[in-house]
JSON list of C-alpha atoms in Angstrom, two decimals:
[
{"chain": "A", "resi": 1, "resn": "MET", "atom": "CA", "xyz": [-2.37, -52.05, 104.08]},
{"chain": "A", "resi": 2, "resn": "PRO", "atom": "CA", "xyz": [-0.03, -54.16, 101.92]},
{"chain": "A", "resi": 3, "resn": "PRO", "atom": "CA", "xyz": [3.07, -52.53, 100.45]},
{"chain": "A", "resi": 4, "resn": "PRO", "atom": "CA", "xyz": [2.78, -51.20, 96.89]},
{"chain": "A", "resi": 5, "resn": "ASP", "atom": "CA", "xyz": [3.61, -53.45, 93.98]},
{"chain": "A", "resi": 6, "resn": "TRP", "atom": "CA", "xyz": [7.25, -53.22, 92.86]},
{"chain": "A", "resi": 7, "resn": "ASP", "atom": "CA", "xyz": [6.14, -51.98, 89.43]},
{"chain": "A", "resi": 8, "resn": "ALA", "atom": "CA", "xyz": [3.70, -49.35, 90.71]},
{"chain": "A", "resi": 9, "resn": "ASP", "atom": "CA", "xyz": [4.61, -45.68, 90.44]},
{"chain": "A", "resi": 10, "resn": "SER", "atom": "CA", "xyz": [4.28, -45.27, 94.19]},
{"chain": "A", "resi": 11, "resn": "PRO", "atom": "CA", "xyz": [5.56, -42.65, 96.65]},
{"chain": "A", "resi": 12, "resn": "GLU", "atom": "CA", "xyz": [7.67, -45.40, 98.21]},
{"chain": "A", "resi": 13, "resn": "LEU", "atom": "CA", "xyz": [9.39, -46.13, 94.89]},
{"chain": "A", "resi": 14, "resn": "ARG", "atom": "CA", "xyz": [10.03, -42.45, 94.24]},
{"chain": "A", "resi": 15, "resn": "ARG", "atom": "CA", "xyz": [11.44, -42.05, 97.75]},
{"chain": "A", "resi": 16, "resn": "ASN", "atom": "CA", "xyz": [13.78, -44.98, 97.18]},
{"chain": "A", "resi": 17, "resn": "LEU", "atom": "CA", "xyz": [15.01, -43.55, 93.88]},
{"chain": "A", "resi": 18, "resn": "VAL", "atom": "CA", "xyz": [15.62, -40.09, 95.36]},
{"chain": "A", "resi": 19, "resn": "GLY", "atom": "CA", "xyz": [17.62, -41.64, 98.19]},
{"chain": "A", "resi": 20, "resn": "LEU", "atom": "CA", "xyz": [19.64, -43.73, 95.77]},
{"chain": "A", "resi": 21, "resn": "LEU", "atom": "CA", "xyz": [20.52, -40.69, 93.68]},
{"chain": "A", "resi": 22, "resn": "GLN", "atom": "CA", "xyz": [21.89, -38.95, 96.76]},
{"chain": "A", "resi": 23, "resn": "SER", "atom": "CA", "xyz": [24.07, -41.96, 97.51]},
{"chain": "A", "resi": 24, "resn": "ILE", "atom": "CA", "xyz": [25.20, -42.16, 93.89]},
{"chain": "A", "resi": 25, "resn": "LYS", "atom": "CA", "xyz": [26.18, -38.48, 93.94]},
{"chain": "A", "resi": 26, "resn": "GLN", "atom": "CA", "xyz": [28.47, -39.16, 96.89]},
{"chain": "A", "resi": 27, "resn": "ASP", "atom": "CA", "xyz": [30.03, -42.15, 95.14]},
{"chain": "A", "resi": 28, "resn": "ALA", "atom": "CA", "xyz": [30.51, -40.05, 91.99]},
{"chain": "A", "resi": 29, "resn": "ARG", "atom": "CA", "xyz": [32.36, -37.35, 93.91]},
{"chain": "A", "resi": 30, "resn": "GLN", "atom": "CA", "xyz": [34.67, -40.03, 95.33]},
{"chain": "A", "resi": 31, "resn": "ARG", "atom": "CA", "xyz": [34.97, -41.71, 91.92]},
{"chain": "A", "resi": 32, "resn": "LYS", "atom": "CA", "xyz": [34.42, -45.12, 93.40]},
{"chain": "A", "resi": 33, "resn": "GLN", "atom": "CA", "xyz": [35.14, -48.16, 91.25]},
{"chain": "A", "resi": 34, "resn": "PRO", "atom": "CA", "xyz": [31.90, -49.28, 89.56]},
{"chain": "A", "resi": 35, "resn": "THR", "atom": "CA", "xyz": [31.01, -52.92, 90.17]},
{"chain": "A", "resi": 36, "resn": "VAL", "atom": "CA", "xyz": [28.05, -55.17, 89.52]},
{"chain": "A", "resi": 37, "resn": "GLU", "atom": "CA", "xyz": [27.75, -55.59, 93.28]},
{"chain": "A", "resi": 38, "resn": "THR", "atom": "CA", "xyz": [26.97, -51.87, 93.44]},
{"chain": "A", "resi": 39, "resn": "ALA", "atom": "CA", "xyz": [24.03, -52.48, 91.12]},
{"chain": "A", "resi": 40, "resn": "ARG", "atom": "CA", "xyz": [22.89, -55.40, 93.27]},
{"chain": "A", "resi": 41, "resn": "LEU", "atom": "CA", "xyz": [22.67, -53.00, 96.22]},
{"chain": "A", "resi": 42, "resn": "TRP", "atom": "CA", "xyz": [20.83, -50.47, 94.07]},
{"chain": "A", "resi": 43, "resn": "GLN", "atom": "CA", "xyz": [18.19, -53.02, 93.20]},
{"chain": "A", "resi": 44, "resn": "VAL", "atom": "CA", "xyz": [17.72, -53.88, 96.88]},
{"chain": "A", "resi": 45, "resn": "GLU", "atom": "CA", "xyz": [17.22, -50.20, 97.67]},
{"chain": "A", "resi": 46, "resn": "ILE", "atom": "CA", "xyz": [14.87, -49.72, 94.72]},
{"chain": "A", "resi": 47, "resn": "MET", "atom": "CA", "xyz": [12.64, -52.50, 96.08]},
{"chain": "A", "resi": 48, "resn": "ARG", "atom": "CA", "xyz": [12.69, -51.39, 99.73]},
{"chain": "A", "resi": 49, "resn": "ASP", "atom": "CA", "xyz": [9.16, -51.47, 101.20]},
{"chain": "A", "resi": 50, "resn": "LEU", "atom": "CA", "xyz": [7.71, -52.69, 97.89]},
{"chain": "A", "resi": 51, "resn": "GLN", "atom": "CA", "xyz": [5.86, -55.94, 97.25]},
{"chain": "A", "resi": 52, "resn": "ALA", "atom": "CA", "xyz": [7.95, -58.27, 95.08]},
{"chain": "A", "resi": 53, "resn": "ASP", "atom": "CA", "xyz": [6.46, -61.26, 93.28]},
{"chain": "A", "resi": 54, "resn": "ASP", "atom": "CA", "xyz": [8.95, -63.39, 95.24]},
{"chain": "A", "resi": 55, "resn": "PRO", "atom": "CA", "xyz": [11.38, -62.16, 97.95]},
{"chain": "A", "resi": 56, "resn": "LYS", "atom": "CA", "xyz": [14.27, -64.06, 96.37]},
{"chain": "A", "resi": 57, "resn": "TYR", "atom": "CA", "xyz": [13.99, -61.83, 93.30]},
{"chain": "A", "resi": 58, "resn": "VAL", "atom": "CA", "xyz": [15.38, -58.92, 95.33]},
{"chain": "A", "resi": 59, "resn": "GLY", "atom": "CA", "xyz": [19.16, -58.64, 95.41]},
{"chain": "A", "resi": 60, "resn": "THR", "atom": "CA", "xyz": [19.69, -61.78, 93.34]},
{"chain": "A", "resi": 61, "resn": "PHE", "atom": "CA", "xyz": [20.98, -62.05, 89.80]},
{"chain": "A", "resi": 62, "resn": "ARG", "atom": "CA", "xyz": [19.36, -64.55, 87.48]},
{"chain": "A", "resi": 63, "resn": "GLY", "atom": "CA", "xyz": [21.36, -67.77, 87.44]},
{"chain": "A", "resi": 64, "resn": "GLU", "atom": "CA", "xyz": [22.19, -67.53, 91.14]},
{"chain": "A", "resi": 65, "resn": "ALA", "atom": "CA", "xyz": [20.70, -69.81, 93.80]},
{"chain": "A", "resi": 66, "resn": "GLY", "atom": "CA", "xyz": [16.92, -69.75, 93.52]},
{"chain": "A", "resi": 67, "resn": "LEU", "atom": "CA", "xyz": [16.96, -68.05, 90.13]},
{"chain": "A", "resi": 68, "resn": "GLU", "atom": "CA", "xyz": [18.85, -70.69, 88.16]},
{"chain": "A", "resi": 69, "resn": "ASN", "atom": "CA", "xyz": [16.18, -70.98, 85.48]},
{"chain": "A", "resi": 70, "resn": "ILE", "atom": "CA", "xyz": [14.45, -67.60, 85.59]},
{"chain": "A", "resi": 71, "resn": "GLN", "atom": "CA", "xyz": [14.09, -66.08, 82.14]},
{"chain": "A", "resi": 72, "resn": "VAL", "atom": "CA", "xyz": [12.90, -62.53, 81.42]},
{"chain": "A", "resi": 73, "resn": "HIS", "atom": "CA", "xyz": [11.73, -60.81, 78.28]},
{"chain": "A", "resi": 74, "resn": "VAL", "atom": "CA", "xyz": [10.37, -57.48, 77.10]},
{"chain": "A", "resi": 75, "resn": "ASN", "atom": "CA", "xyz": [7.89, -57.63, 74.23]},
{"chain": "A", "resi": 76, "resn": "GLY", "atom": "CA", "xyz": [9.08, -61.11, 73.40]},
{"chain": "A", "resi": 77, "resn": "ILE", "atom": "CA", "xyz": [12.81, -60.20, 73.37]},
{"chain": "A", "resi": 78, "resn": "PHE", "atom": "CA", "xyz": [14.64, -62.28, 75.96]},
{"chain": "A", "resi": 79, "resn": "GLY", "atom": "CA", "xyz": [17.54, -61.19, 78.11]},
{"chain": "A", "resi": 80, "resn": "VAL", "atom": "CA", "xyz": [20.68, -63.28, 78.38]},
{"chain": "A", "resi": 81, "resn": "ALA", "atom": "CA", "xyz": [19.92, -66.87, 79.41]},
{"chain": "A", "resi": 82, "resn": "ALA", "atom": "CA", "xyz": [20.10, -67.34, 83.18]},
{"chain": "A", "resi": 83, "resn": "PRO", "atom": "CA", "xyz": [23.17, -69.67, 83.12]},
{"chain": "A", "resi": 84, "resn": "GLU", "atom": "CA", "xyz": [25.06, -67.05, 81.07]},
{"chain": "A", "resi": 85, "resn": "VAL", "atom": "CA", "xyz": [24.28, -64.01, 83.22]},
{"chain": "A", "resi": 86, "resn": "ALA", "atom": "CA", "xyz": [27.31, -64.32, 85.53]},
{"chain": "A", "resi": 87, "resn": "ASP", "atom": "CA", "xyz": [29.77, -64.36, 82.62]},
{"chain": "A", "resi": 88, "resn": "ALA", "atom": "CA", "xyz": [27.94, -61.49, 80.91]},
{"chain": "A", "resi": 89, "resn": "LEU", "atom": "CA", "xyz": [28.09, -59.42, 84.10]},
{"chain": "A", "resi": 90, "resn": "GLY", "atom": "CA", "xyz": [31.77, -60.18, 84.51]},
{"chain": "A", "resi": 91, "resn": "GLU", "atom": "CA", "xyz": [32.47, -58.88, 81.01]},
{"chain": "A", "resi": 92, "resn": "PHE", "atom": "CA", "xyz": [30.23, -55.86, 81.62]},
{"chain": "A", "resi": 93, "resn": "GLU", "atom": "CA", "xyz": [32.17, -54.98, 84.75]},
{"chain": "A", "resi": 94, "resn": "ARG", "atom": "CA", "xyz": [35.55, -55.44, 83.07]},
{"chain": "A", "resi": 95, "resn": "ARG", "atom": "CA", "xyz": [34.65, -53.23, 80.12]},
{"chain": "A", "resi": 96, "resn": "LEU", "atom": "CA", "xyz": [32.97, -50.59, 82.29]},
{"chain": "A", "resi": 97, "resn": "GLN", "atom": "CA", "xyz": [35.96, -50.33, 84.63]},
{"chain": "A", "resi": 98, "resn": "SER", "atom": "CA", "xyz": [38.27, -50.01, 81.63]},
{"chain": "A", "resi": 99, "resn": "ALA", "atom": "CA", "xyz": [36.13, -47.20, 80.20]},
{"chain": "A", "resi": 100, "resn": "VAL", "atom": "CA", "xyz": [35.97, -45.42, 83.55]},
{"chain": "A", "resi": 101, "resn": "ALA", "atom": "CA", "xyz": [39.76, -45.62, 83.95]},
{"chain": "A", "resi": 102, "resn": "TYR", "atom": "CA", "xyz": [40.11, -43.97, 80.54]},
{"chain": "A", "resi": 103, "resn": "LEU", "atom": "CA", "xyz": [37.55, -41.26, 81.31]},
{"chain": "A", "resi": 104, "resn": "ASP", "atom": "CA", "xyz": [39.00, -40.56, 84.77]},
{"chain": "A", "resi": 105, "resn": "ASN", "atom": "CA", "xyz": [42.27, -39.61, 83.06]},
{"chain": "A", "resi": 106, "resn": "LEU", "atom": "CA", "xyz": [40.52, -37.74, 80.27]},
{"chain": "A", "resi": 107, "resn": "VAL", "atom": "CA", "xyz": [38.33, -35.67, 82.62]},
{"chain": "A", "resi": 108, "resn": "PRO", "atom": "CA", "xyz": [40.10, -35.02, 85.96]},
{"chain": "A", "resi": 109, "resn": "PHE", "atom": "CA", "xyz": [37.87, -34.62, 88.99]},
{"chain": "A", "resi": 110, "resn": "GLY", "atom": "CA", "xyz": [36.37, -31.14, 89.12]},
{"chain": "A", "resi": 111, "resn": "ALA", "atom": "CA", "xyz": [37.20, -30.34, 85.50]},
{"chain": "A", "resi": 112, "resn": "GLU", "atom": "CA", "xyz": [34.43, -29.19, 83.18]},
{"chain": "A", "resi": 113, "resn": "PRO", "atom": "CA", "xyz": [34.28, -31.52, 80.16]},
{"chain": "A", "resi": 114, "resn": "ASN", "atom": "CA", "xyz": [34.46, -29.97, 76.71]},
{"chain": "A", "resi": 115, "resn": "ALA", "atom": "CA", "xyz": [32.10, -30.86, 73.87]},
{"chain": "A", "resi": 116, "resn": "ASP", "atom": "CA", "xyz": [34.22, -33.74, 72.60]},
{"chain": "A", "resi": 117, "resn": "GLN", "atom": "CA", "xyz": [34.57, -35.17, 76.09]},
{"chain": "A", "resi": 118, "resn": "ILE", "atom": "CA", "xyz": [30.84, -34.85, 76.69]},
{"chain": "A", "resi": 119, "resn": "ALA", "atom": "CA", "xyz": [30.25, -36.90, 73.55]},
{"chain": "A", "resi": 120, "resn": "VAL", "atom": "CA", "xyz": [32.50, -39.66, 74.92]},
{"chain": "A", "resi": 121, "resn": "ILE", "atom": "CA", "xyz": [30.80, -39.54, 78.33]},
{"chain": "A", "resi": 122, "resn": "VAL", "atom": "CA", "xyz": [27.34, -39.81, 76.79]},
{"chain": "A", "resi": 123, "resn": "GLU", "atom": "CA", "xyz": [28.51, -42.74, 74.69]},
{"chain": "A", "resi": 124, "resn": "ILE", "atom": "CA", "xyz": [29.75, -44.60, 77.78]},
{"chain": "A", "resi": 125, "resn": "CYS", "atom": "CA", "xyz": [26.49, -43.80, 79.62]},
{"chain": "A", "resi": 126, "resn": "ALA", "atom": "CA", "xyz": [24.56, -45.19, 76.67]},
{"chain": "A", "resi": 127, "resn": "TRP", "atom": "CA", "xyz": [26.69, -48.32, 76.38]},
{"chain": "A", "resi": 128, "resn": "ALA", "atom": "CA", "xyz": [26.38, -49.14, 80.10]},
{"chain": "A", "resi": 129, "resn": "HIS", "atom": "CA", "xyz": [22.61, -48.61, 79.99]},
{"chain": "A", "resi": 130, "resn": "ALA", "atom": "CA", "xyz": [22.14, -50.63, 76.82]},
{"chain": "A", "resi": 131, "resn": "GLU", "atom": "CA", "xyz": [24.35, -53.51, 77.90]},
{"chain": "A", "resi": 132, "resn": "TRP", "atom": "CA", "xyz": [22.57, -53.78, 81.25]},
{"chain": "A", "resi": 133, "resn": "VAL", "atom": "CA", "xyz": [19.25, -53.84, 79.41]},
{"chain": "A", "resi": 134, "resn": "ARG", "atom": "CA", "xyz": [20.57, -56.51, 77.03]},
{"chain": "A", "resi": 135, "resn": "ILE", "atom": "CA", "xyz": [21.71, -58.74, 79.89]},
{"chain": "A", "resi": 136, "resn": "HIS", "atom": "CA", "xyz": [18.60, -58.07, 82.02]},
{"chain": "A", "resi": 137, "resn": "PRO", "atom": "CA", "xyz": [20.28, -59.69, 85.04]},
{"chain": "A", "resi": 138, "resn": "PHE", "atom": "CA", "xyz": [17.45, -59.17, 87.55]},
{"chain": "A", "resi": 139, "resn": "ALA", "atom": "CA", "xyz": [13.97, -60.64, 87.55]},
{"chain": "A", "resi": 140, "resn": "ASN", "atom": "CA", "xyz": [12.66, -57.06, 87.83]},
{"chain": "A", "resi": 141, "resn": "GLY", "atom": "CA", "xyz": [13.99, -53.51, 88.03]},
{"chain": "A", "resi": 142, "resn": "ASN", "atom": "CA", "xyz": [16.49, -53.75, 85.17]},
{"chain": "A", "resi": 143, "resn": "GLY", "atom": "CA", "xyz": [15.37, -50.56, 83.43]},
{"chain": "A", "resi": 144, "resn": "ARG", "atom": "CA", "xyz": [15.55, -48.53, 86.62]},
{"chain": "A", "resi": 145, "resn": "THR", "atom": "CA", "xyz": [18.98, -49.96, 87.39]},
{"chain": "A", "resi": 146, "resn": "ALA", "atom": "CA", "xyz": [20.19, -49.25, 83.84]},
{"chain": "A", "resi": 147, "resn": "ARG", "atom": "CA", "xyz": [19.09, -45.63, 84.19]},
{"chain": "A", "resi": 148, "resn": "LEU", "atom": "CA", "xyz": [20.95, -45.42, 87.50]},
{"chain": "A", "resi": 149, "resn": "TRP", "atom": "CA", "xyz": [24.10, -46.64, 85.72]},
{"chain": "A", "resi": 150, "resn": "ALA", "atom": "CA", "xyz": [23.72, -43.87, 83.14]},
{"chain": "A", "resi": 151, "resn": "ASN", "atom": "CA", "xyz": [23.18, -41.17, 85.74]},
{"chain": "A", "resi": 152, "resn": "SER", "atom": "CA", "xyz": [26.00, -42.38, 87.98]},
{"chain": "A", "resi": 153, "resn": "LEU", "atom": "CA", "xyz": [28.44, -42.07, 85.07]},
{"chain": "A", "resi": 154, "resn": "ALA", "atom": "CA", "xyz": [27.04, -38.67, 84.09]},
{"chain": "A", "resi": 155, "resn": "LEU", "atom": "CA", "xyz": [27.51, -37.37, 87.64]},
{"chain": "A", "resi": 156, "resn": "ARG", "atom": "CA", "xyz": [31.03, -38.79, 87.80]},
{"chain": "A", "resi": 157, "resn": "TYR", "atom": "CA", "xyz": [32.08, -36.44, 85.01]},
{"chain": "A", "resi": 158, "resn": "GLY", "atom": "CA", "xyz": [30.12, -33.34, 85.86]},
{"chain": "A", "resi": 159, "resn": "LEU", "atom": "CA", "xyz": [26.99, -33.88, 83.78]},
{"chain": "A", "resi": 160, "resn": "PRO", "atom": "CA", "xyz": [23.47, -33.63, 85.22]},
{"chain": "A", "resi": 161, "resn": "THR", "atom": "CA", "xyz": [21.21, -36.60, 85.86]},
{"chain": "A", "resi": 162, "resn": "PHE", "atom": "CA", "xyz": [19.59, -36.27, 82.45]},
{"chain": "A", "resi": 163, "resn": "VAL", "atom": "CA", "xyz": [18.07, -39.77, 82.21]},
{"chain": "A", "resi": 164, "resn": "GLY", "atom": "CA", "xyz": [14.76, -39.71, 84.07]},
{"chain": "A", "resi": 165, "resn": "LEU", "atom": "CA", "xyz": [14.29, -42.59, 86.50]},
{"chain": "A", "resi": 166, "resn": "ARG", "atom": "CA", "xyz": [10.51, -42.52, 86.82]},
{"chain": "A", "resi": 167, "resn": "PRO", "atom": "CA", "xyz": [8.54, -42.26, 84.65]},
{"chain": "A", "resi": 168, "resn": "ARG", "atom": "CA", "xyz": [10.64, -43.66, 81.85]},
{"chain": "A", "resi": 169, "resn": "PRO", "atom": "CA", "xyz": [12.03, -41.07, 79.43]},
{"chain": "A", "resi": 170, "resn": "GLU", "atom": "CA", "xyz": [9.94, -40.21, 76.40]},
{"chain": "A", "resi": 171, "resn": "GLY", "atom": "CA", "xyz": [11.01, -39.76, 72.78]},
{"chain": "A", "resi": 172, "resn": "ASP", "atom": "CA", "xyz": [13.18, -42.46, 71.23]},
{"chain": "A", "resi": 173, "resn": "TYR", "atom": "CA", "xyz": [14.12, -44.02, 74.56]},
{"chain": "A", "resi": 174, "resn": "ALA", "atom": "CA", "xyz": [11.71, -46.96, 74.35]},
{"chain": "A", "resi": 175, "resn": "SER", "atom": "CA", "xyz": [12.63, -47.97, 70.82]},
{"chain": "A", "resi": 176, "resn": "ALA", "atom": "CA", "xyz": [16.35, -47.57, 71.62]},
{"chain": "A", "resi": 177, "resn": "SER", "atom": "CA", "xyz": [15.98, -49.83, 74.65]},
{"chain": "A", "resi": 178, "resn": "GLU", "atom": "CA", "xyz": [14.23, -52.45, 72.53]},
{"chain": "A", "resi": 179, "resn": "LYS", "atom": "CA", "xyz": [17.11, -52.36, 70.05]},
{"chain": "A", "resi": 180, "resn": "ALA", "atom": "CA", "xyz": [19.54, -52.62, 72.98]},
{"chain": "A", "resi": 181, "resn": "MET", "atom": "CA", "xyz": [17.92, -55.90, 74.00]},
{"chain": "A", "resi": 182, "resn": "ARG", "atom": "CA", "xyz": [18.76, -57.15, 70.52]},
{"chain": "A", "resi": 183, "resn": "GLY", "atom": "CA", "xyz": [22.39, -56.14, 71.01]},
{"chain": "A", "resi": 184, "resn": "ASP", "atom": "CA", "xyz": [22.34, -52.81, 69.16]},
{"chain": "A", "resi": 185, "resn": "TRP", "atom": "CA", "xyz": [23.40, -50.07, 71.59]},
{"chain": "A", "resi": 186, "resn": "GLU", "atom": "CA", "xyz": [24.06, -47.23, 69.13]},
{"chain": "A", "resi": 187, "resn": "PRO", "atom": "CA", "xyz": [20.41, -46.01, 69.07]},
{"chain": "A", "resi": 188, "resn": "THR", "atom": "CA", "xyz": [20.76, -45.42, 72.81]},
{"chain": "A", "resi": 189, "resn": "VAL", "atom": "CA", "xyz": [23.64, -43.02, 72.12]},
{"chain": "A", "resi": 190, "resn": "ALA", "atom": "CA", "xyz": [21.42, -40.89, 69.88]},
{"chain": "A", "resi": 191, "resn": "ALA", "atom": "CA", "xyz": [18.53, -41.07, 72.36]},
{"chain": "A", "resi": 192, "resn": "PHE", "atom": "CA", "xyz": [20.80, -39.99, 75.23]},
{"chain": "A", "resi": 193, "resn": "HIS", "atom": "CA", "xyz": [22.22, -37.05, 73.30]},
{"chain": "A", "resi": 194, "resn": "GLN", "atom": "CA", "xyz": [18.66, -35.89, 72.72]},
{"chain": "A", "resi": 195, "resn": "LEU", "atom": "CA", "xyz": [17.74, -36.39, 76.37]},
{"chain": "A", "resi": 196, "resn": "LEU", "atom": "CA", "xyz": [20.76, -34.36, 77.48]},
{"chain": "A", "resi": 197, "resn": "ASP", "atom": "CA", "xyz": [19.98, -31.58, 74.98]},
{"chain": "A", "resi": 198, "resn": "ASP", "atom": "CA", "xyz": [16.35, -31.47, 76.12]},
{"chain": "A", "resi": 199, "resn": "PHE", "atom": "CA", "xyz": [17.38, -31.43, 79.78]},
{"chain": "A", "resi": 200, "resn": "LEU", "atom": "CA", "xyz": [19.78, -28.53, 79.28]},
{"chain": "A", "resi": 201, "resn": "LYS", "atom": "CA", "xyz": [17.22, -26.57, 77.24]},
{"chain": "A", "resi": 202, "resn": "GLU", "atom": "CA", "xyz": [14.73, -26.87, 80.10]},
{"chain": "A", "resi": 203, "resn": "LEU", "atom": "CA", "xyz": [17.31, -25.45, 82.49]},
{"chain": "A", "resi": 204, "resn": "GLY", "atom": "CA", "xyz": [17.71, -22.35, 80.33]},
{"chain": "A", "resi": 205, "resn": "PRO", "atom": "CA", "xyz": [20.38, -20.63, 78.23]},
{"chain": "A", "resi": 206, "resn": "ASP", "atom": "CA", "xyz": [22.66, -19.77, 81.17]},
{"chain": "A", "resi": 207, "resn": "THR", "atom": "CA", "xyz": [23.25, -23.42, 82.08]}
]
């Protein structure tokens, strides 16, 4: 039997995502420096035992060897052009590390963030997710990787993994992601606040 397609909602994909979340929780506790190479490894793990359209699409950013001219789009909205992906990822990493350095000082490890700090954390989660979606650096798996970025940052500062990995979140998430591809990340902030509120409500009043 051939492996499941990399886009199928298969047990193998769900297993891979569960395993990745466990690894991300460990990294969050250690407050490891976030890098784009971390996301490269995430994408490899996401695709483990899945059937890719082309093996070179796994673990390779667009613009790198073999993917020099690969373009991607969602509903006709294109990600960053392949030759520009490396520079876009470099800027993403620089800005994310700067934000994390700020938040690490704002919310010491083990501290419970207050309401104002939670708002800042959600904003950084939303920015990282939206910017990854805008760049769309992989040939496939960008949405899943973007949601991993959001959850890794949430865990780093004591929030739950409120952005569902599979299936995609409901509500305003889809329209916010489409706007993110156009360079507007603020709708993702509002969508993430709603996702966090909904998640906490499901857990109950004592959470």
